[in-house]
Amino acid sequence: MAAPQYRPRARLNEARPIGWPPEQSPRRKAQGPAPRSSERRKQLQRRRRFSILVVVPVLLMLGSIYLHTISAGLGDKVASLQGRLDLAEAEGQKLDVEVARLSAPEKIRTRAREDLHMKDPGAADLNVYQKDGEDDNQIGKEKAQSESP
């Protein structure tokens, strides 16, 4: 039969007399007695120096890497949007040419005659207006009335 690898807790307590101070943890034994306030201040200063000299630059580098990654992704997105913008501008130019071609007077008259069965107006059907929008014949009558006494 094998021997147990640990001592039960009850035996530990029996080995010490009642009222004795409890055993200190192994970590506490390795550190020695409690540090004095001046030693504690030195330890805090060392920790601060460590954090300033090591932790802060590491955090700054990680932030820089993160921002670089984000900006690279945005650069790809900008390039994609620029390509789409160029395609849209080319399409707009094609449509402008098409509008100019379809809005030519001869093209409109031809389509009106063929598709809508319209005809060009004759001289009797046309009325000429001045820039105020009044009929030319009406102006002539008004002038004749105003000149006659």
C-alpha positions as MATLAB code, in Angstrom:
seq = 'MAAPQYRPRARLNEARPIGWPPEQSPRRKAQGPAPRSSERRKQLQRRRRFSILVVVPVLLMLGSIYLHTISAGLGDKVASLQGRLDLAEAEGQKLDVEVARLSAPEKIRTRAREDLHMKDPGAADLNVYQKDGEDDNQIGKEKAQSESP';
ca = [
       0.000    0.000    0.000;
       1.245    3.437   -0.853;
       1.809    6.168    1.676;
      -0.451    9.244    1.477;
       1.107   12.226   -0.287;
      -0.346   14.855    1.997;
      -0.986   15.349    5.652;
      -4.607   15.765    6.617;
      -5.537   19.154    8.037;
      -6.509   17.720   11.389;
      -2.964   16.527   12.002;
      -1.547   19.962   11.111;
      -3.711   21.588   13.731;
      -2.768   18.943   16.311;
       0.917   19.597   15.804;
       0.567   23.215   16.913;
      -0.564   24.187   20.357;
      -3.821   26.102   20.609;
      -3.389   29.857   20.724;
      -0.207   29.951   18.706;
      -0.304   32.257   15.673;
      -1.403   30.560   12.479;
       1.251   29.555   10.019;
       2.053   32.144    7.390;
       1.534   31.289    3.731;
       4.598   30.207    1.740;
       4.441   33.424   -0.318;
       4.547   35.487    2.805;
       7.530   33.549    4.162;
       9.457   34.121    0.948;
       8.840   37.867    1.069;
      10.046   38.202    4.589;
       8.618   40.649    7.089;
       6.073   43.253    6.017;
       7.766   46.081    4.137;
       8.090   49.430    5.801;
       6.367   52.497    4.387;
       9.540   53.787    2.715;
      10.117   50.386    1.095;
       6.496   50.327    0.027;
       6.875   53.762   -1.591;
       9.931   52.525   -3.475;
       7.968   49.524   -4.703;
       5.153   51.794   -5.888;
       7.640   54.039   -7.676;
       9.186   51.001   -9.386;
       5.748   49.880  -10.515;
       4.970   53.342  -11.831;
       8.262   53.488  -13.708;
       7.584   50.052  -15.127;
       4.126   51.057  -16.277;
       5.410   54.289  -17.774;
       8.394   52.714  -19.513;
       6.817   49.441  -20.644;
       3.037   49.360  -20.469;
       2.287   52.804  -21.929;
       4.504   52.363  -25.055;
       3.042   48.903  -25.636;
      -0.483   50.312  -25.488;
       0.506   53.132  -27.843;
       1.971   50.651  -30.333;
      -1.166   48.515  -30.213;
      -3.269   51.622  -30.806;
      -1.075   52.574  -33.755;
      -1.452   49.104  -35.259;
      -5.216   49.268  -34.824;
      -5.441   52.682  -36.491;
      -3.226   51.537  -39.350;
      -5.484   48.533  -39.932;
      -8.593   50.707  -39.914;
      -7.057   53.248  -42.307;
      -5.980   50.491  -44.719;
      -9.537   49.196  -44.806;
     -10.845   52.697  -45.431;
      -8.299   53.185  -48.223;
      -9.661   50.103  -49.999;
     -13.187   51.403  -49.562;
     -12.205   54.807  -50.994;
     -10.639   53.141  -54.038;
     -13.804   51.094  -54.593;
     -16.029   54.159  -54.316;
     -13.743   56.121  -56.660;
     -14.118   53.376  -59.278;
     -17.896   53.465  -58.912;
     -17.836   57.271  -59.224;
     -15.817   57.069  -62.452;
     -18.301   54.564  -63.900;
     -21.241   56.783  -62.942;
     -19.606   59.838  -64.538;
     -18.970   57.904  -67.769;
     -22.595   56.733  -67.793;
     -23.747   60.344  -67.205;
     -21.686   61.563  -70.168;
     -23.202   58.861  -72.391;
     -26.675   59.912  -71.285;
     -25.885   63.594  -71.972;
     -24.845   62.686  -75.512;
     -28.039   60.655  -75.941;
     -30.167   63.570  -74.676;
     -28.436   65.975  -77.065;
     -28.965   63.567  -79.958;
     -32.637   62.980  -79.153;
     -33.438   66.642  -78.492;
     -32.246   67.833  -81.909;
     -35.134   69.631  -83.686;
     -35.017   67.402  -86.762;
     -35.168   64.260  -84.637;
     -38.179   65.598  -82.726;
     -40.039   66.586  -85.891;
     -39.330   63.222  -87.535;
     -40.606   61.275  -84.528;
     -43.654   63.548  -84.220;
     -44.566   62.926  -87.861;
     -43.919   59.182  -87.833;
     -44.925   58.068  -84.346;
     -47.614   60.591  -83.419;
     -48.911   61.327  -86.953;
     -48.472   65.067  -86.539;
     -47.814   67.547  -89.303;
     -45.767   70.728  -89.566;
     -47.865   73.869  -89.133;
     -48.472   76.036  -92.150;
     -48.134   79.839  -92.261;
     -51.844   80.286  -91.499;
     -51.527   78.244  -88.314;
     -48.631   80.267  -86.871;
     -49.071   83.264  -84.576;
     -46.076   85.495  -83.863;
     -45.791   86.894  -80.349;
     -43.622   89.705  -79.049;
     -41.452   89.181  -76.043;
     -44.283   90.202  -73.678;
     -46.366   87.343  -75.068;
     -48.919   89.502  -76.882;
     -50.209   88.812  -80.364;
     -48.559   90.866  -83.113;
     -51.898   91.636  -84.770;
     -53.319   92.892  -81.474;
     -50.386   95.309  -81.042;
     -50.893   96.676  -84.515;
     -54.576   97.383  -83.815;
     -53.744   99.127  -80.525;
     -51.150  101.339  -82.252;
     -53.653  102.268  -84.932;
     -56.248  103.226  -82.315;
     -53.791  105.274  -80.260;
     -52.533  107.206  -83.351;
     -55.968  108.141  -84.622;
     -57.396  111.277  -83.001;
];
